[in-house]
mmCIF file of N, CA and C in Angstrom:
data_model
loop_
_atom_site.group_PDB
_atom_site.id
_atom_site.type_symbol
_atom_site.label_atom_id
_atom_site.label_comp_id
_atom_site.label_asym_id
_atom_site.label_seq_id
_atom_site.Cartn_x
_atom_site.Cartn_y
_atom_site.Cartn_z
ATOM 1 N N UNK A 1 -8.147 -1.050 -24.043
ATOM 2 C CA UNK A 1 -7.265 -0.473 -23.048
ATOM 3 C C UNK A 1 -7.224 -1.397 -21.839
ATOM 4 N N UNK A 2 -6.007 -1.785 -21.393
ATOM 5 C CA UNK A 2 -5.896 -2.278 -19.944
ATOM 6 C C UNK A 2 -5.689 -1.536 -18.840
ATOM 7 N N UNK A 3 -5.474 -2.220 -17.925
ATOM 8 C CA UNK A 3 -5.461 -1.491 -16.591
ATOM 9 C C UNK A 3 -4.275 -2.111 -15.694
ATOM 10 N N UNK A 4 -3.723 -1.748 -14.636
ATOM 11 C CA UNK A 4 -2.334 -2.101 -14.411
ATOM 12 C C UNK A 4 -2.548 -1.935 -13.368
ATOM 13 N N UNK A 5 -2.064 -2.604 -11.688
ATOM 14 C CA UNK A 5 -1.890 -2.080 -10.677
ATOM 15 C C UNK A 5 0.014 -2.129 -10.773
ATOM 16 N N UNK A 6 0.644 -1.209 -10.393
ATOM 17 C CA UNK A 6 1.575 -0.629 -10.126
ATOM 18 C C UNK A 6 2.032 -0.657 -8.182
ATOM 19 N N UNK A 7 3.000 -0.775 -7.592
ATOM 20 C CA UNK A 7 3.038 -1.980 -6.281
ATOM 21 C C UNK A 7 3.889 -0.748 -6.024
ATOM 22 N N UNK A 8 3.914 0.209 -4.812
ATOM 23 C CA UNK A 8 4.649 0.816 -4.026
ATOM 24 C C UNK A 8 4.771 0.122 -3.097
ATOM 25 N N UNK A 9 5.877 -0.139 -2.351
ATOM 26 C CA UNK A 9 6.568 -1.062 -1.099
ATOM 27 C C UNK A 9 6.265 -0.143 0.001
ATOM 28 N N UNK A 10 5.751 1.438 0.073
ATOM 29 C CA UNK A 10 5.934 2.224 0.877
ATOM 30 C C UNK A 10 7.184 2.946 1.635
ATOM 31 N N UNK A 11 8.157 2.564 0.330
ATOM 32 C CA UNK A 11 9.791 3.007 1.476
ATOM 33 C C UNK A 11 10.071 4.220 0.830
ATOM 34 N N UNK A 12 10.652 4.767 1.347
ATOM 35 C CA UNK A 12 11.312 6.083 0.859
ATOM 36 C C UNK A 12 12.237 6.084 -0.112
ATOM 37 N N UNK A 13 12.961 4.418 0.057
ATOM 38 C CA UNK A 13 13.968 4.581 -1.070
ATOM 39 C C UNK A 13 12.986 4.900 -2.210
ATOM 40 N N UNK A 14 11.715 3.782 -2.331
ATOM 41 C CA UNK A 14 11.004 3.509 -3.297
ATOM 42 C C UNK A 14 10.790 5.204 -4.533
ATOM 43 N N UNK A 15 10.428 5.962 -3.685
ATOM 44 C CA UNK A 15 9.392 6.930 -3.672
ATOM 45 C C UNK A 15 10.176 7.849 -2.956
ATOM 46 N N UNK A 16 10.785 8.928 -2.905
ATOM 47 C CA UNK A 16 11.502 9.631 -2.645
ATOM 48 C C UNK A 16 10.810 10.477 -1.762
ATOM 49 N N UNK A 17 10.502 10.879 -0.454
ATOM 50 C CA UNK A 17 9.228 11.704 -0.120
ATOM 51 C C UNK A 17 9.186 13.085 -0.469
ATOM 52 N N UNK A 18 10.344 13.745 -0.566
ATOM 53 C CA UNK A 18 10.256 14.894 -1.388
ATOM 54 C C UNK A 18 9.999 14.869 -2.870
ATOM 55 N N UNK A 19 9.805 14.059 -3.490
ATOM 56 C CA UNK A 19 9.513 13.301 -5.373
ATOM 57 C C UNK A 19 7.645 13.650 -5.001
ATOM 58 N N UNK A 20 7.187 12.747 -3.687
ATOM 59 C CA UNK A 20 5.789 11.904 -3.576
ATOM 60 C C UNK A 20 5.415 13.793 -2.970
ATOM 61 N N UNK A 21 5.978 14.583 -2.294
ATOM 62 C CA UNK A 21 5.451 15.697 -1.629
ATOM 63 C C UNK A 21 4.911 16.719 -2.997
ATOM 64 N N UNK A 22 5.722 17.000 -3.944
ATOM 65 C CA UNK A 22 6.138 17.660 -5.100
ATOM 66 C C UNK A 22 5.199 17.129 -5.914
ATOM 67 N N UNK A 23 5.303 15.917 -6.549
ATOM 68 C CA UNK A 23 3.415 15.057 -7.128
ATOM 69 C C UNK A 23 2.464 15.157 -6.656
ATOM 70 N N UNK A 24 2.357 15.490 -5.255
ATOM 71 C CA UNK A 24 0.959 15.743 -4.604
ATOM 72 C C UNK A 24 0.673 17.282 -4.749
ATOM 73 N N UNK A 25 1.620 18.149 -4.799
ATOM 74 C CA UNK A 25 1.425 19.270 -4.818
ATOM 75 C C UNK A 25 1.297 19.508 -6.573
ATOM 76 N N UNK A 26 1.771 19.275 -7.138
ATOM 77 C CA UNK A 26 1.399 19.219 -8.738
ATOM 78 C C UNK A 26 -0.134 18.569 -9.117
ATOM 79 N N UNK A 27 -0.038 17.763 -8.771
ATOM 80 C CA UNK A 27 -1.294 17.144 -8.900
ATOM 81 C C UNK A 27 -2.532 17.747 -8.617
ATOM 82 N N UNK A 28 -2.511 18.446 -7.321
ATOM 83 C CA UNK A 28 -3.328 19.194 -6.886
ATOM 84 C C UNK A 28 -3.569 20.872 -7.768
ATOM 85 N N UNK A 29 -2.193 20.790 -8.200
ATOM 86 C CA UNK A 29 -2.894 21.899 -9.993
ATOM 87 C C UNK A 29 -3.424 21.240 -10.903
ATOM 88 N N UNK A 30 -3.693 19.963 -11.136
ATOM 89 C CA UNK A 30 -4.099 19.520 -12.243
ATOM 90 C C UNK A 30 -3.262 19.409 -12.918
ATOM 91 N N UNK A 31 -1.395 19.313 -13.061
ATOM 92 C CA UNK A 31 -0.655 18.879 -13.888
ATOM 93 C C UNK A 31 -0.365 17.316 -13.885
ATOM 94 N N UNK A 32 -0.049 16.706 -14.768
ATOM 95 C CA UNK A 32 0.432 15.192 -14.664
ATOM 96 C C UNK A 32 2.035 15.406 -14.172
ATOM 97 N N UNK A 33 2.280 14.187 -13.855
ATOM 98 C CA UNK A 33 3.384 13.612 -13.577
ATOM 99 C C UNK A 33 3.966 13.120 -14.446
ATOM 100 N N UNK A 34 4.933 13.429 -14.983
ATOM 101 C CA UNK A 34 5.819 12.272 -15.784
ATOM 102 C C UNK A 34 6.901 11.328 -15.221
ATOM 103 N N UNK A 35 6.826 10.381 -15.356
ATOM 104 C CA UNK A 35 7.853 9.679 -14.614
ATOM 105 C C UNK A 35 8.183 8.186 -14.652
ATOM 106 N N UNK A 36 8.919 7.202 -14.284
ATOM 107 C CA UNK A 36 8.820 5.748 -14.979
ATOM 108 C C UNK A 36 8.026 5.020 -13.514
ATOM 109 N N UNK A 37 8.226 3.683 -13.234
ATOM 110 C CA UNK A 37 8.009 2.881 -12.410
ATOM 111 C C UNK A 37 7.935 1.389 -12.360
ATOM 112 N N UNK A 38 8.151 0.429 -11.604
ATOM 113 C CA UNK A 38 8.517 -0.576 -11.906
ATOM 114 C C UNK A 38 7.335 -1.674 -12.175
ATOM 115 N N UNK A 39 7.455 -2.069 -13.448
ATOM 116 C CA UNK A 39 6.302 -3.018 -14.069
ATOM 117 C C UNK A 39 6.596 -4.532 -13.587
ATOM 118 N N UNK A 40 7.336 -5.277 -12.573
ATOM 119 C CA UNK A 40 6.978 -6.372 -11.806
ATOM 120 C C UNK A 40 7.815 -7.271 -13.262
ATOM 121 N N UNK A 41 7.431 -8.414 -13.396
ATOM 122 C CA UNK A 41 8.225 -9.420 -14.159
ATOM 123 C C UNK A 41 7.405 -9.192 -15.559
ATOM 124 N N UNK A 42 6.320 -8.523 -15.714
ATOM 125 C CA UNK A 42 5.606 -8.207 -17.230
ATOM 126 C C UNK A 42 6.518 -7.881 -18.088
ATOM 127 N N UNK A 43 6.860 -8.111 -19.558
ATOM 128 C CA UNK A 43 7.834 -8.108 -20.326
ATOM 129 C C UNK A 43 6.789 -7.322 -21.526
ATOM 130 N N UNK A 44 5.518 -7.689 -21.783
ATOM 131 C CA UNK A 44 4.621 -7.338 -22.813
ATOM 132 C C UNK A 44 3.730 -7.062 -22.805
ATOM 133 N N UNK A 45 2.913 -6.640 -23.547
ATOM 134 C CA UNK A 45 1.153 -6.652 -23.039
ATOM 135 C C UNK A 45 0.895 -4.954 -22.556
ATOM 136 N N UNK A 46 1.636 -4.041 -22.455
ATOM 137 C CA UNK A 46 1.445 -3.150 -22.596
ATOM 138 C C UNK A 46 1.414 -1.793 -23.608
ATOM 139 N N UNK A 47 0.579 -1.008 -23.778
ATOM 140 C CA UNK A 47 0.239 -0.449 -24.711
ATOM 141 C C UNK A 47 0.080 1.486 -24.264
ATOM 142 N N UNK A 48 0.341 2.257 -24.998
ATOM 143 C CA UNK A 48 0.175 3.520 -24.807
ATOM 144 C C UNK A 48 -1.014 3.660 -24.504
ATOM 145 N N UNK A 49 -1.321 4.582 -23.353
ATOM 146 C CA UNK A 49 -2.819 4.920 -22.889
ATOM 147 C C UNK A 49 -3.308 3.684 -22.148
ATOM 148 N N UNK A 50 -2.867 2.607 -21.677
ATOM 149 C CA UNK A 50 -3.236 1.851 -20.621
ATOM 150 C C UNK A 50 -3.027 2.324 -19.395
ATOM 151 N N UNK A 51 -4.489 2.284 -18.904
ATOM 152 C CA UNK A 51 -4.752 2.893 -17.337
ATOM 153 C C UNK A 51 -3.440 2.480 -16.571
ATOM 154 N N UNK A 52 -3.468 3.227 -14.882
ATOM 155 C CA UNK A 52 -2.494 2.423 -14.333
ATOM 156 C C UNK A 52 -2.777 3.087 -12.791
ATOM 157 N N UNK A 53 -2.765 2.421 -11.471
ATOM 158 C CA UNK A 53 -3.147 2.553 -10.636
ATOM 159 C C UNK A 53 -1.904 2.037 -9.423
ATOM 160 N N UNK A 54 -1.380 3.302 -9.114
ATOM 161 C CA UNK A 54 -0.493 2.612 -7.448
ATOM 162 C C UNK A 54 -0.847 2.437 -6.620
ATOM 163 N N UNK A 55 -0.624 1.260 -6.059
ATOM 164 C CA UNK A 55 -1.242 0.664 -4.500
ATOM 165 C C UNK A 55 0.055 0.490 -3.413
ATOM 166 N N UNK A 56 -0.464 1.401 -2.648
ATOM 167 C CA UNK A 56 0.925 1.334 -1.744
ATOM 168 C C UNK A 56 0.601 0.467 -1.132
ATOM 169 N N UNK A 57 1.481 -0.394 -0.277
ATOM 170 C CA UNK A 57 1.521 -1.377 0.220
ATOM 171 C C UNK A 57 2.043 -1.585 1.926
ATOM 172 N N UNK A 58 1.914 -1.969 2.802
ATOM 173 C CA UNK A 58 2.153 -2.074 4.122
ATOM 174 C C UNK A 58 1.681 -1.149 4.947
ATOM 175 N N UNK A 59 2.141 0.181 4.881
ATOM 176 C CA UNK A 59 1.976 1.032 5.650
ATOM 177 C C UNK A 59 0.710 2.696 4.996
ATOM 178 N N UNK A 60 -0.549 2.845 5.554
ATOM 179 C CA UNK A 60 -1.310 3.184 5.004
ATOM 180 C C UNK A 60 -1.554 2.911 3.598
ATOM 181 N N UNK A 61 -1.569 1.786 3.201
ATOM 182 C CA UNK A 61 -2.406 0.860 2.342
ATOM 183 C C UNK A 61 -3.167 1.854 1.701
ATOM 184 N N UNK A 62 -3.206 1.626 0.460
ATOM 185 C CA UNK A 62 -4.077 1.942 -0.431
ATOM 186 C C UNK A 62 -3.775 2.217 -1.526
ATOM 187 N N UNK A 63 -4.597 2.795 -2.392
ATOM 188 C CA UNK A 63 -4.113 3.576 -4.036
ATOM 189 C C UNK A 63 -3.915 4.938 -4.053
ATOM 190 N N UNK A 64 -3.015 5.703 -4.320
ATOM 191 C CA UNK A 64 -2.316 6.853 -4.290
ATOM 192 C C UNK A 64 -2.152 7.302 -5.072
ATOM 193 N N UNK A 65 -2.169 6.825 -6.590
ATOM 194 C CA UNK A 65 -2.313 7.284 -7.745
ATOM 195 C C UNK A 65 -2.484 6.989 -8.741
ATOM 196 N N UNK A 66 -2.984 7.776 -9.709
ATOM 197 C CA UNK A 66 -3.599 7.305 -10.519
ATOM 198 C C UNK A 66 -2.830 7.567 -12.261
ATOM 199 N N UNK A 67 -3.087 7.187 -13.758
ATOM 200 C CA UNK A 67 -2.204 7.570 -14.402
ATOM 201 C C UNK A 67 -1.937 6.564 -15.774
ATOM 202 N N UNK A 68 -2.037 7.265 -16.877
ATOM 203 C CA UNK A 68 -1.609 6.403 -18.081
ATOM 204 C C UNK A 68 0.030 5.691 -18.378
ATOM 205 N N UNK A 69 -0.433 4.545 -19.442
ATOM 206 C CA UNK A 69 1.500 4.411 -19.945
ATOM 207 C C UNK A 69 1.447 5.580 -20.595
ATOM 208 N N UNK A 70 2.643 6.189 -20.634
ATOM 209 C CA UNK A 70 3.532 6.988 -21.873
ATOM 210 C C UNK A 70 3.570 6.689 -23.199
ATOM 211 N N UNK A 71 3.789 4.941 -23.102
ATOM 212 C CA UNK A 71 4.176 4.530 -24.488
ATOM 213 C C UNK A 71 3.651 3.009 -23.837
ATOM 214 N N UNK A 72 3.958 1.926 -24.792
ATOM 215 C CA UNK A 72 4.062 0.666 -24.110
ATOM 216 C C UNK A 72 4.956 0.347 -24.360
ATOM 217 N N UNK A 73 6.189 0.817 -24.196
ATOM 218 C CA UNK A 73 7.505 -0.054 -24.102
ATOM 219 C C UNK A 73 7.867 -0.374 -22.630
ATOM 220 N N UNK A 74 8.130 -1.833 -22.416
ATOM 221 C CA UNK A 74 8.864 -1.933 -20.974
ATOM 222 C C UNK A 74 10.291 -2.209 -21.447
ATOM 223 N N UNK A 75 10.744 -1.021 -20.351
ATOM 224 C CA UNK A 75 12.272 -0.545 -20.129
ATOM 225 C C UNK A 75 13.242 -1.524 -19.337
ATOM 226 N N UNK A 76 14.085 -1.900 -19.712
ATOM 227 C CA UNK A 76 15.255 -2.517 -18.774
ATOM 228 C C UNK A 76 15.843 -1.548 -17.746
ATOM 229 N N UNK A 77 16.079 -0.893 -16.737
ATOM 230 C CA UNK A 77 16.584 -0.444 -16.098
ATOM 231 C C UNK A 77 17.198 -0.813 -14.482
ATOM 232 N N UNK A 78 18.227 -0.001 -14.390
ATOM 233 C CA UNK A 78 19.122 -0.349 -12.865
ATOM 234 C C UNK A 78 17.885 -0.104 -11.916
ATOM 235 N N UNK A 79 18.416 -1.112 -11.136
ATOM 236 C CA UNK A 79 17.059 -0.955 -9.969
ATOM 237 C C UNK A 79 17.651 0.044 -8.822
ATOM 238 N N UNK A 80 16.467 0.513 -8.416
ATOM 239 C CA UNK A 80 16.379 1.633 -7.493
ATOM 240 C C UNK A 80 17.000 1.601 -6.803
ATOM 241 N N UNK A 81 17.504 0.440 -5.914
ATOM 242 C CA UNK A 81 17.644 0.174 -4.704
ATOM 243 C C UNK A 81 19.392 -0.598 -4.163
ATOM 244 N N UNK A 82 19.325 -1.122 -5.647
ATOM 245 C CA UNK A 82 20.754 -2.124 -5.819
ATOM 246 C C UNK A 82 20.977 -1.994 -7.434
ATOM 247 N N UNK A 83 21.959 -1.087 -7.686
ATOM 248 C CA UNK A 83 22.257 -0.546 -9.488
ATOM 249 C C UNK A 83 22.743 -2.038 -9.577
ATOM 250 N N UNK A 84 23.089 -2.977 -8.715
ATOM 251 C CA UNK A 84 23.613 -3.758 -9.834
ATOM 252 C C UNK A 84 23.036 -5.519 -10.360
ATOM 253 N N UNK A 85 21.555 -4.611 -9.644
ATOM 254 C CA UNK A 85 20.136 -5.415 -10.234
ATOM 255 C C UNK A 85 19.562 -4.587 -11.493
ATOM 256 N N UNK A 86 18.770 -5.430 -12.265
ATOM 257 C CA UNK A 86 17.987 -4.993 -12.856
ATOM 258 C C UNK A 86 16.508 -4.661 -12.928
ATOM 259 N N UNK A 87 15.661 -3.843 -13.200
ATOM 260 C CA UNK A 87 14.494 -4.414 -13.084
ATOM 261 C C UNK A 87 13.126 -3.860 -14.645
ATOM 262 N N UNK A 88 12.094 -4.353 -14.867
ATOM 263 C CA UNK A 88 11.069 -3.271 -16.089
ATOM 264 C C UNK A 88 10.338 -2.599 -15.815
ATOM 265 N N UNK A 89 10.608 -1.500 -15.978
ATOM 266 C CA UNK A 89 9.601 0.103 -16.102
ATOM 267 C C UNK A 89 8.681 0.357 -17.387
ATOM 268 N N UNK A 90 8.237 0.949 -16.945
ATOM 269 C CA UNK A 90 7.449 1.944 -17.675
ATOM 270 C C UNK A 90 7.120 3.132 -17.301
ATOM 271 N N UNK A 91 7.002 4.052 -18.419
ATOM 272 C CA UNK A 91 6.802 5.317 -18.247
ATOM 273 C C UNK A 91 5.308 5.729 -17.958
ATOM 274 N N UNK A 92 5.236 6.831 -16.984
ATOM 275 C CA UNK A 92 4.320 6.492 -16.469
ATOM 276 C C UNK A 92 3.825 8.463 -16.596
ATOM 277 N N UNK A 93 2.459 8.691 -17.009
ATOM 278 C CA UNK A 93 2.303 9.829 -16.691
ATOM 279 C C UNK A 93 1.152 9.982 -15.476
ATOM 280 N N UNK A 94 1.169 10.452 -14.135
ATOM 281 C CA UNK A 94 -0.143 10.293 -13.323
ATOM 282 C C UNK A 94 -0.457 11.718 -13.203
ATOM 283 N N UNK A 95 -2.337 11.153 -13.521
ATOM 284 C CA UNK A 95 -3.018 12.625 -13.604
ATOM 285 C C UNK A 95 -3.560 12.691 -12.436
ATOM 286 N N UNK A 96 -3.256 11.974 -11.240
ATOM 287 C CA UNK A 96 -3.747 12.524 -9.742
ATOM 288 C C UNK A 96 -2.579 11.664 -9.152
ATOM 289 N N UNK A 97 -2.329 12.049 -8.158
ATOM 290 C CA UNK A 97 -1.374 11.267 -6.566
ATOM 291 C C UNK A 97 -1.725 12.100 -5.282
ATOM 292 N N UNK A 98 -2.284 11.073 -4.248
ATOM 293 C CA UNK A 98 -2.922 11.400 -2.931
ATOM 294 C C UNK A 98 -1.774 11.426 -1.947
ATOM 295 N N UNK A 99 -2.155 11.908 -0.957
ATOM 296 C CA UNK A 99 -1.029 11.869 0.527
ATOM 297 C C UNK A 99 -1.227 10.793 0.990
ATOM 298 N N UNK A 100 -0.676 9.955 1.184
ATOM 299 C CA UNK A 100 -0.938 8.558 1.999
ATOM 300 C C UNK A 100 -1.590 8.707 3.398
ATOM 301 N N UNK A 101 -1.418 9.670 3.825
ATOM 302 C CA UNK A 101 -2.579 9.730 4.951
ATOM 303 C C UNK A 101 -3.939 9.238 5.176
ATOM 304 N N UNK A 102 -4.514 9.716 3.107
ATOM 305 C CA UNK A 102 -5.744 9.228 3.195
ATOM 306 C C UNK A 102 -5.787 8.705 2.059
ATOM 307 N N UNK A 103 -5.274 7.361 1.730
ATOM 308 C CA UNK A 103 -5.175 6.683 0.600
ATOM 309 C C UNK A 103 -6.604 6.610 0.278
ATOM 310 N N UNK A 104 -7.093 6.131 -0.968
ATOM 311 C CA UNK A 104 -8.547 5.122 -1.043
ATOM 312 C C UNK A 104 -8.350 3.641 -0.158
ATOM 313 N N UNK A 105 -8.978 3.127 0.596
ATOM 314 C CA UNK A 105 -9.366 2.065 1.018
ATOM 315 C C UNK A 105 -9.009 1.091 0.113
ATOM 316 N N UNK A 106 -8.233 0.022 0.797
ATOM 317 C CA UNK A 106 -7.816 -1.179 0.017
ATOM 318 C C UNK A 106 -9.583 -1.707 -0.451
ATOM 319 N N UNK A 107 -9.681 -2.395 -1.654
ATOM 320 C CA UNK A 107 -10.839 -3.246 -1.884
ATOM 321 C C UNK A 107 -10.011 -4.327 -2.699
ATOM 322 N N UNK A 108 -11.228 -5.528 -1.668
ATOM 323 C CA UNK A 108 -10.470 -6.481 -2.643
ATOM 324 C C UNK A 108 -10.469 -6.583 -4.105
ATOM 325 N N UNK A 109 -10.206 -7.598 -4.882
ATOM 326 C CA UNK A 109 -10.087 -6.987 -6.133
ATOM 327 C C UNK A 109 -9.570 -8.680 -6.909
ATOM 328 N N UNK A 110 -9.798 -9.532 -5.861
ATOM 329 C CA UNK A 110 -9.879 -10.861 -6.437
ATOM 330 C C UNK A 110 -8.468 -11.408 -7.351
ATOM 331 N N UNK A 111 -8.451 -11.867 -8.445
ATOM 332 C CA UNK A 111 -7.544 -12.549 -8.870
ATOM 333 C C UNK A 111 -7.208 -11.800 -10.642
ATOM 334 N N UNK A 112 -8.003 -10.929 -10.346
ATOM 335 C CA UNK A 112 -8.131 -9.590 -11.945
ATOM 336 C C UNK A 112 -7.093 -8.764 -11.722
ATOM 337 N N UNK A 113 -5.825 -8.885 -12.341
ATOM 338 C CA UNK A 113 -4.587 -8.231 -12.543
ATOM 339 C C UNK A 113 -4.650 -6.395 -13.552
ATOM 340 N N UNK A 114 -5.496 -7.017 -14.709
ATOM 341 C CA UNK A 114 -5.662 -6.260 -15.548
ATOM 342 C C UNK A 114 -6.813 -6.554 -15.935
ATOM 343 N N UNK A 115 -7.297 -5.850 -17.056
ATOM 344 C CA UNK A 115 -8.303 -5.861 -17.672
ATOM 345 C C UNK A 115 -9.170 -4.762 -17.667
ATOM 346 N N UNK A 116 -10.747 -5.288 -18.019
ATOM 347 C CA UNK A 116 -12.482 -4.009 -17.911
ATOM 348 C C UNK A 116 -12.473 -4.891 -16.071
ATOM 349 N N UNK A 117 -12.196 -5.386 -15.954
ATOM 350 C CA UNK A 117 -12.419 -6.129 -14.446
ATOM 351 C C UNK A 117 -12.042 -5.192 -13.630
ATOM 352 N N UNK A 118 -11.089 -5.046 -13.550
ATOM 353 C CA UNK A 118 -10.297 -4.231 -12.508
ATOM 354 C C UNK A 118 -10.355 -3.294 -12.968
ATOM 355 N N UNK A 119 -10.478 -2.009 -14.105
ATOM 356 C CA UNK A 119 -11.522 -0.911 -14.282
ATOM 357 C C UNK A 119 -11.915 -0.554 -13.706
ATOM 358 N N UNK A 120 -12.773 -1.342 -14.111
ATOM 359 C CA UNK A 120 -14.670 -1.030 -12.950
ATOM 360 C C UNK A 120 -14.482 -1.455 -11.625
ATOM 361 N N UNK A 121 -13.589 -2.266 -11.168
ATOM 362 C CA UNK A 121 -13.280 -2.036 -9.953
ATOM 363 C C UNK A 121 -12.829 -0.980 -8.961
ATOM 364 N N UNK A 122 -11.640 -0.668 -9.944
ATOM 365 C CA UNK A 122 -11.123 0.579 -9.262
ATOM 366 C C UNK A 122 -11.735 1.905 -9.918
ATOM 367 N N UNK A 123 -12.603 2.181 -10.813
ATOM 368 C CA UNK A 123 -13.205 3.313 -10.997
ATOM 369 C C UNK A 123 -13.710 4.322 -9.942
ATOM 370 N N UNK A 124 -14.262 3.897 -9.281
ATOM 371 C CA UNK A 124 -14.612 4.759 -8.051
ATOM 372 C C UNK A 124 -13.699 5.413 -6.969
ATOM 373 N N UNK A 125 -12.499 4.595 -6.995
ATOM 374 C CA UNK A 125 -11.847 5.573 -6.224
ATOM 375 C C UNK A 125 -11.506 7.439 -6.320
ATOM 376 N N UNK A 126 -11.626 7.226 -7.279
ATOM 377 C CA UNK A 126 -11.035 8.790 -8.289
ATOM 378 C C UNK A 126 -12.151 9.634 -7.789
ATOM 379 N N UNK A 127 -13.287 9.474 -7.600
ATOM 380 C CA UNK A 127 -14.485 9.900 -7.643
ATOM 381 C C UNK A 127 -14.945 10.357 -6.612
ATOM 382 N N UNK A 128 -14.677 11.967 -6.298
ATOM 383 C CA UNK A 128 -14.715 12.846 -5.048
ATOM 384 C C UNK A 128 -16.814 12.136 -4.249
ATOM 385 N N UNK A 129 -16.879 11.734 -3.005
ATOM 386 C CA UNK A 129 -18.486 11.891 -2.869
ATOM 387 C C UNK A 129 -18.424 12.978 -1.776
ATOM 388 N N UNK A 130 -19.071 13.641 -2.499
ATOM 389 C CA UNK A 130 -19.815 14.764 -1.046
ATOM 390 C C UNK A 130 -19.898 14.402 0.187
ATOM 391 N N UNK A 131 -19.210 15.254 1.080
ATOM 392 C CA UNK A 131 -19.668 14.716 2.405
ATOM 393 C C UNK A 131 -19.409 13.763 3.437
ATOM 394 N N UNK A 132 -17.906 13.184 2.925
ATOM 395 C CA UNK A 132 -17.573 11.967 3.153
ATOM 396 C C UNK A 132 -16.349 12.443 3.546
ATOM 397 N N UNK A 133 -15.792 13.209 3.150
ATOM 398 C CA UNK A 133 -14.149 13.896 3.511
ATOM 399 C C UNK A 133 -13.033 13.215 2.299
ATOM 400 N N UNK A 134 -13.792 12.899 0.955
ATOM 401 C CA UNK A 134 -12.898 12.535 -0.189
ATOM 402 C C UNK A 134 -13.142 13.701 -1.072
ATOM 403 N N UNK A 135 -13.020 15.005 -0.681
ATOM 404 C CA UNK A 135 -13.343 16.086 -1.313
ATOM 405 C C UNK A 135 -11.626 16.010 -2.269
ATOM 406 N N UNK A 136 -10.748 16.018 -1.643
ATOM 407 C CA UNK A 136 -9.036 15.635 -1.830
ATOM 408 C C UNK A 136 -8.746 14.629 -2.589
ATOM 409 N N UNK A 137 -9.262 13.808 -2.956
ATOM 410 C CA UNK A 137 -9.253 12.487 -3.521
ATOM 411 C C UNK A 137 -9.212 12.751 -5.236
ATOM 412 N N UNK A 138 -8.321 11.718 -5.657
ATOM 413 C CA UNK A 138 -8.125 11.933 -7.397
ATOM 414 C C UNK A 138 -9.106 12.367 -8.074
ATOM 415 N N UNK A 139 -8.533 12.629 -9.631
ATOM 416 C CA UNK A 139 -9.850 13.161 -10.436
ATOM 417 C C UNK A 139 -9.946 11.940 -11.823
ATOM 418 N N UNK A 140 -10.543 11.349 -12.059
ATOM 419 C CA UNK A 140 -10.033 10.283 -13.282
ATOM 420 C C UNK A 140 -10.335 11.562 -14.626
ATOM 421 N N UNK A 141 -8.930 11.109 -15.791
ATOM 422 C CA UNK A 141 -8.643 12.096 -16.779
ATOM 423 C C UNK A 141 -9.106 11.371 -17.970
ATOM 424 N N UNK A 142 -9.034 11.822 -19.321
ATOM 425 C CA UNK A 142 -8.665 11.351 -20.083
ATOM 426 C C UNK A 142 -6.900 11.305 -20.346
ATOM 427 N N UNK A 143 -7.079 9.658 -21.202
ATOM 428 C CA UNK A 143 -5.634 9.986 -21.557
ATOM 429 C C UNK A 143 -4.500 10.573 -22.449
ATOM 430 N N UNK A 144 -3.594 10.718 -21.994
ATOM 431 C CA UNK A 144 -2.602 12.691 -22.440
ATOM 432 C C UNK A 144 -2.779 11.978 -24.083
#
């Protein structure tokens, strides 16, 4: 199994905030998310049940959610932002998404894209500690 970081820009176009309000509130029942997202210039190499981790980017920084592929097919689709770009998705199911208020803490994470590297890197975020005020913080699942 690999592992994926997944790149939120932090914009609203991106991420709809009523979409990101509605996932946080689902999430917080313990339902997954179904939904696609944009896999960057990767064409292959993905597989059903590969981890996958969003890191928002610029503005409260951090990882926000968490979540398997669907399938490993990457999708051709109109881009979000300009239909008359293209860009590759994947389907994405996430079994936690946080409020950006209190993302997990950026850690670095070196030059490991994918892999058991970045795993065990990001394993701990998911992982409520007592006492710390990450009582709110993801739950890592098995995958659907």
């Amino acid at each position: 199994m690999n592992s994926f970081l997944l790149i939120w820009d932090s914009s609203d176009k991106s991420y709809n905030p009523d979409d990101y309000a509605s996932d946080i509130a689902a999430s917080s029942r313990e339902e997954r998310i179904s939904t696609w997202w944009s896999f960057g210039s990767r064409r292959r190499g993905a597989e059903k049940g590969d981890r996958v981790y969003l890191l928002r980017q610029y503005n409260d920084r951090g990882i926000v959610a968490s979540g398997y592929l669907e399938s490993g097919n990457i999708t051709e689709r109109p881009h979000w932002d300009d239909p008359r770009k293209t860009i590759h998705t994947v389907d994405v199911s996430w079994d936690s998404v946080m409020p950006s208020r209190r993302p997990a803490r950026h850690r670095r994470l070196g030059r490991s894209g994918t892999g058991p590297q970045l795993e065990q890197r990001l394993r701990g975020w998911a992982t409520p500690r007592a006492g710390n005020g990450s009582e709110a913080r993801g739950r890592l699942a098995r995958p659907p």
